[in-house]
Amino acid sequence: MARLSGSRQDYLKALYALAPQGEVVPTSRLAAHLSVSAPSVTNMLRRLAEEKLVLHKPRGGARLTARGRREAILMVRRHRILETFLVRVLGLDWAEVHADAEVLEHHISDRVLEAIDRVAGRPDFDPHGHPIPDPRGRMQRRTLLPLASLERGARAVVREIRDADGPRMARWRSAGLVPGASVRMREVQRLDDVFELEVAGERFVTGSEGLDGVLVERRGGAGHGR
Amino acid sequence: MARLSGSRQDYLKALYALAPQGEVVPTSRLAAHLSVSAPSVTNMLRRLAEEKLVLHKPRGGARLTARGRREAILMVRRHRILETFLVRVLGLDWAEVHADAEVLEHHISDRVLEAIDRVAGRPDFDPHGHPIPDPRGRMQRRTLLPLASLERGARAVVREIRDADGPRMARWRSAGLVPGASVRMREVQRLDDVFELEVAGERFVTGSEGLDGVLVERRGGAGHGR
DNA sequence: CGTTCTCGTTAGCCTAGACTAAATCACGGA
DNA sequence: TCCGTGATTTAGTCTAGGCTAACGAGAACG
């Protein structure tokens, strides 16, 4: 199968990001996500439909075909392996590698991808905690819940931190709020929109903004972890 | 300074490859080297001249300006660091990494380049033995001579192997004819176009084809190396 | 000194993938 | 039912970087 252009890859990736289960996505949502005009989207959807990568019902939005979905998941795989590699092997900061991975994912050969996957230790999760699909598109399934939904006293382990802006991510990281960290909910002031947590044993107070991007796995037991 | 397009980078790289000292290069040579038509070259040279990256005397060929040369040398640096990284860190075969480096050199950020240079051990030479320019464009200077020019009995160390086709390179490599290997000239049959060498102590016989791409550094002494 | 041949340039066209402006569809409310 | 409005598509342009065909300059040769 001929190599898809970088632009096509971006459209498929966007469709997958906006509708991982293959739901219909309106033209305008795609345009906004990709920062292009609506006519550009219509135009590209027509081509992708001809190539059987999407189903495009005029004025009825678009959704991925099985083939399109497969390609999109491969892009996700490439991206996450690259991010993991940039952090674990090259030692770059995990809050800063996204842009580089975004570019490289379009230009890396299967051979090089395989090699960096190997030297990165065949990771199952990227530095943000996102699962990395295997070459056939399957990935680890976990049931995670937003950190903010924990009730008082509940313990959990941070598993995933979805893209947040740089400064917030930096603050979280310096407080130890990273994938793998154990947390306990201490107080919730919904009126003041403030959460008081224990992160790896340390007190940490934060506003709720962006906090729904922090996903945790509930930990049993009520012991005072240390 | 705005990022140069991949195409522009290729033209500058080609000009540098064909005229490392900044000599004038005819349009047709560039076209052949880049596998594009002559009008495409004329067209691009006009643009590069407007951007002060080349000097283009209509019907008189083109040559790099100081700025163009700087950009070209940076491309060489990127390429050679990438090749070294692909071999030393990712464990790929040095005869096969050229194409990957060719693509990636256009898309790698300075940050990632710096990091792979670091993990590759800040090499001064790439896996073919080519010197890697430093960030300011300077590189190690060596006086090398073609292997085929050695007289009978002379000893030398292989320093550089310029691109040869895959099969030949594979044969040389399996015989130990790689950068760093010591060699001794045993016989030269110019009529039959055959060279008999000692490579790392082993007898090795080869035709002359492509052999001028193997550059060596003469070794003093007449001892029977082992 | 004129002819020829080679090489380079001009002219015009193509594709991918953007864009804006204008047209049109579909749906909800009167 | 009809109309207004917002979303979407159509129509037409633009840029980068290719291409082929045709033209022209200058060297080489008779």
CSV table of N, CA and C (backbone and C1' of nucleotides) in Angstrom, one decimal, chain C:
chain,number,residue,atom,x,y,z
C,1,DC,P,33.2,37.7,-40.3
C,1,DC,O5',33.5,36.6,-41.5
C,1,DC,C5',32.8,36.7,-42.7
C,1,DC,C4',31.9,35.6,-42.9
C,1,DC,C3',30.6,35.7,-42.0
C,1,DC,O3',29.5,35.2,-42.8
C,1,DC,C1',31.7,33.7,-41.5
C,2,DG,P,28.0,35.5,-42.4
C,2,DG,O5',27.3,34.1,-42.4
C,2,DG,C5',27.4,33.3,-43.6
C,2,DG,C4',27.2,31.9,-43.3
C,2,DG,C3',25.9,31.5,-42.6
C,2,DG,O3',25.5,30.3,-43.2
C,2,DG,C1',27.8,30.7,-41.3
C,3,DT,P,24.0,29.7,-42.9
C,3,DT,O5',24.3,28.3,-42.2
C,3,DT,C5',25.3,27.4,-42.8
C,3,DT,C4',25.5,26.3,-41.8
C,3,DT,C3',24.3,25.7,-41.1
C,3,DT,O3',24.4,24.3,-41.2
C,3,DT,C1',25.9,26.3,-39.5
C,4,DT,P,23.1,23.4,-41.0
C,4,DT,O5',23.5,22.7,-39.6
C,4,DT,C5',24.9,22.6,-39.4
C,4,DT,C4',25.3,22.0,-38.0
C,4,DT,C3',24.2,21.4,-37.2
C,4,DT,O3',24.8,20.2,-36.6
C,4,DT,C1',25.1,23.1,-36.0
C,5,DC,P,23.9,19.0,-36.1
C,5,DC,O5',24.5,18.8,-34.6
C,5,DC,C5',25.8,19.3,-34.3
C,5,DC,C4',26.0,19.6,-32.8
C,5,DC,C3',24.9,18.8,-32.0
C,5,DC,O3',25.6,18.4,-30.8
C,5,DC,C1',24.8,21.2,-31.6
C,6,DT,P,24.8,17.4,-29.8
C,6,DT,O5',25.1,18.1,-28.4
C,6,DT,C5',26.3,18.9,-28.3
C,6,DT,C4',26.1,19.8,-27.1
C,6,DT,C3',25.2,19.3,-26.0
C,6,DT,O3',25.9,19.6,-24.8
C,6,DT,C1',24.4,21.4,-26.7
C,7,DC,P,25.4,18.9,-23.4
C,7,DC,O5',25.0,20.2,-22.5
C,7,DC,C5',25.9,21.4,-22.6
C,7,DC,C4',25.0,22.6,-22.3
C,7,DC,C3',24.1,22.3,-21.1
C,7,DC,O3',24.6,23.2,-20.1
C,7,DC,C1',22.9,23.3,-22.9
C,8,DG,P,23.8,23.4,-18.7
C,8,DG,O5',22.7,24.6,-19.0
C,8,DG,C5',23.3,25.8,-19.5
C,8,DG,C4',22.2,26.9,-19.5
C,8,DG,C3',21.3,26.9,-18.3
C,8,DG,O3',21.2,28.3,-17.9
C,8,DG,C1',20.0,26.6,-20.3
C,9,DT,P,20.2,28.7,-16.8
C,9,DT,O5',18.9,29.2,-17.6
C,9,DT,C5',19.2,30.2,-18.7
C,9,DT,C4',17.9,30.6,-19.4
C,9,DT,C3',16.7,30.9,-18.5
C,9,DT,O3',16.2,32.1,-18.9
C,9,DT,C1',16.1,29.3,-20.1
C,10,DT,P,14.9,32.8,-18.2
C,10,DT,O5',13.7,32.5,-19.2
C,10,DT,C5',13.7,33.0,-20.5
C,10,DT,C4',12.5,32.5,-21.2
C,10,DT,C3',11.2,32.9,-20.5
C,10,DT,O3',10.3,33.4,-21.5
C,10,DT,C1',11.3,30.6,-21.0
C,11,DA,P,8.9,34.1,-21.0
C,11,DA,O5',7.9,32.9,-21.5
C,11,DA,C5',8.1,32.2,-22.7
C,11,DA,C4',7.0,31.2,-22.8
C,11,DA,C3',5.7,31.5,-22.0
C,11,DA,O3',4.6,31.2,-22.8
C,11,DA,C1',6.5,29.4,-21.4
C,12,DG,P,3.1,31.5,-22.2
C,12,DG,O5',2.5,30.1,-21.9
C,12,DG,C5',2.8,29.0,-22.8
C,12,DG,C4',2.4,27.7,-22.1
C,12,DG,C3',1.1,27.8,-21.2
C,12,DG,O3',0.3,26.7,-21.4
C,12,DG,C1',2.9,26.8,-20.1
C,13,DC,P,-1.2,26.6,-20.8
C,13,DC,O5',-1.1,25.3,-20.0
C,13,DC,C5',-0.4,24.1,-20.6
C,13,DC,C4',-0.1,23.1,-19.6
C,13,DC,C3',-1.2,22.9,-18.5
C,13,DC,O3',-1.6,21.5,-18.5
C,13,DC,C1',0.9,23.0,-17.5
C,14,DC,P,-2.8,21.0,-17.7
C,14,DC,O5',-2.1,20.3,-16.4
C,14,DC,C5',-1.2,19.2,-16.7
C,14,DC,C4',-0.7,18.7,-15.3
C,14,DC,C3',-1.8,18.6,-14.3
C,14,DC,O3',-1.9,17.3,-13.8
C,14,DC,C1',0.1,19.8,-13.4
C,15,DT,P,-3.1,16.8,-12.9
C,15,DT,O5',-2.5,16.8,-11.4
C,15,DT,C5',-1.3,16.0,-11.1
C,15,DT,C4',-0.9,16.2,-9.7
C,15,DT,C3',-2.1,16.2,-8.7
C,15,DT,O3',-1.9,15.3,-7.7
C,15,DT,C1',-0.8,18.2,-8.4
C,16,DA,P,-3.0,15.1,-6.6
C,16,DA,O5',-2.3,15.9,-5.4
C,16,DA,C5',-1.0,15.6,-5.0
C,16,DA,C4',-0.7,16.4,-3.8
C,16,DA,C3',-1.8,16.5,-2.7
C,16,DA,O3',-1.1,16.4,-1.4
C,16,DA,C1',-1.3,18.7,-3.5
C,17,DG,P,-2.0,16.1,-0.2
C,17,DG,O5',-2.4,17.5,0.3
C,17,DG,C5',-1.3,18.4,0.7
C,17,DG,C4',-1.9,19.8,0.8
C,17,DG,C3',-3.1,19.9,1.7
C,17,DG,O3',-2.9,20.8,2.7
C,17,DG,C1',-3.2,21.2,-0.3
C,18,DA,P,-3.7,20.8,4.1
C,18,DA,O5',-3.9,22.3,4.5
C,18,DA,C5',-4.9,23.2,4.1
C,18,DA,C4',-4.3,24.5,3.6
C,18,DA,C3',-5.3,25.6,3.5
C,18,DA,O3',-5.3,26.3,4.7
C,18,DA,C1',-4.2,25.4,1.4
C,19,DC,P,-6.6,26.8,5.4
C,19,DC,O5',-6.9,28.1,4.4
C,19,DC,C5',-5.9,29.1,4.2
C,19,DC,C4',-6.4,30.1,3.2
C,19,DC,C3',-7.8,30.6,3.4
C,19,DC,O3',-7.8,31.8,4.0
C,19,DC,C1',-7.5,29.9,1.1
C,20,DT,P,-9.2,32.4,4.6
C,20,DT,O5',-9.9,33.2,3.4
C,20,DT,C5',-9.2,34.1,2.5
C,20,DT,C4',-10.1,34.6,1.4
C,20,DT,C3',-11.5,35.0,1.9
C,20,DT,O3',-11.9,36.2,1.2
C,20,DT,C1',-11.8,33.2,0.4
C,21,DA,P,-13.2,37.0,1.6
C,21,DA,O5',-14.2,36.7,0.4
C,21,DA,C5',-13.7,36.5,-0.9
C,21,DA,C4',-14.9,36.1,-1.8
C,21,DA,C3',-16.2,36.7,-1.4
C,21,DA,O3',-17.0,36.9,-2.6
C,21,DA,C1',-16.3,34.3,-1.4
C,22,DA,P,-18.5,37.4,-2.5
C,22,DA,O5',-19.3,36.1,-3.0
C,22,DA,C5',-18.9,35.5,-4.2
C,22,DA,C4',-19.8,34.3,-4.4
C,22,DA,C3',-21.3,34.5,-4.1
C,22,DA,O3',-22.0,33.8,-5.2
C,22,DA,C1',-20.5,32.7,-2.8
C,23,DA,P,-23.6,33.9,-5.3
C,23,DA,O5',-24.0,32.4,-5.0
C,23,DA,C5',-23.5,31.4,-5.9
C,23,DA,C4',-23.8,30.0,-5.3
C,23,DA,C3',-25.3,29.7,-5.1
C,23,DA,O3',-25.5,28.4,-5.5
C,23,DA,C1',-24.1,29.4,-3.1
C,24,DT,P,-27.0,27.9,-5.8
C,24,DT,O5',-27.2,26.9,-4.6
C,24,DT,C5',-26.2,25.8,-4.4
C,24,DT,C4',-26.5,25.1,-3.1
C,24,DT,C3',-28.0,24.9,-2.8
C,24,DT,O3',-28.1,23.7,-2.3
C,24,DT,C1',-27.0,25.9,-1.0
C,25,DC,P,-29.3,22.7,-2.7
C,25,DC,O5',-29.4,21.7,-1.5
C,25,DC,C5',-28.1,21.2,-0.9
C,25,DC,C4',-28.2,21.2,0.6
C,25,DC,C3',-29.6,20.7,1.1
C,25,DC,O3',-29.3,19.6,1.9
C,25,DC,C1',-28.9,22.7,2.2
C,26,DA,P,-30.4,18.7,2.5
C,26,DA,O5',-30.5,19.3,4.0
C,26,DA,C5',-29.4,19.3,4.9
C,26,DA,C4',-29.9,19.7,6.2
C,26,DA,C3',-31.3,19.2,6.6
C,26,DA,O3',-31.3,19.1,8.0
C,26,DA,C1',-31.4,21.6,6.5
C,27,DC,P,-32.3,18.2,8.7
C,27,DC,O5',-32.2,18.8,10.2
C,27,DC,C5',-31.2,19.8,10.5
C,27,DC,C4',-31.9,21.0,11.2
C,27,DC,C3',-33.3,20.6,11.8
C,27,DC,O3',-33.3,21.2,13.1
C,27,DC,C1',-33.5,22.5,10.5
C,28,DG,P,-34.4,20.7,14.2
C,28,DG,O5',-34.6,22.0,15.1
C,28,DG,C5',-33.6,23.0,15.1
C,28,DG,C4',-34.2,24.3,15.3
C,28,DG,C3',-35.5,24.3,16.1
C,28,DG,O3',-35.6,25.4,17.0
C,28,DG,C1',-36.1,25.1,14.0
C,29,DG,P,-36.8,25.6,18.0
C,29,DG,O5',-37.5,26.9,17.3
C,29,DG,C5',-36.7,28.1,17.0
C,29,DG,C4',-37.6,29.1,16.4
C,29,DG,C3',-38.9,29.4,17.1
C,29,DG,O3',-39.2,30.7,16.9
C,29,DG,C1',-39.3,28.6,14.9
C,30,DA,P,-40.4,31.4,17.7
C,30,DA,O5',-41.4,31.9,16.5
C,30,DA,C5',-40.9,33.0,15.6
C,30,DA,C4',-41.9,33.1,14.5
C,30,DA,C3',-43.3,33.4,15.0
C,30,DA,O3',-43.9,34.5,14.2
C,30,DA,C1',-43.3,31.5,13.5
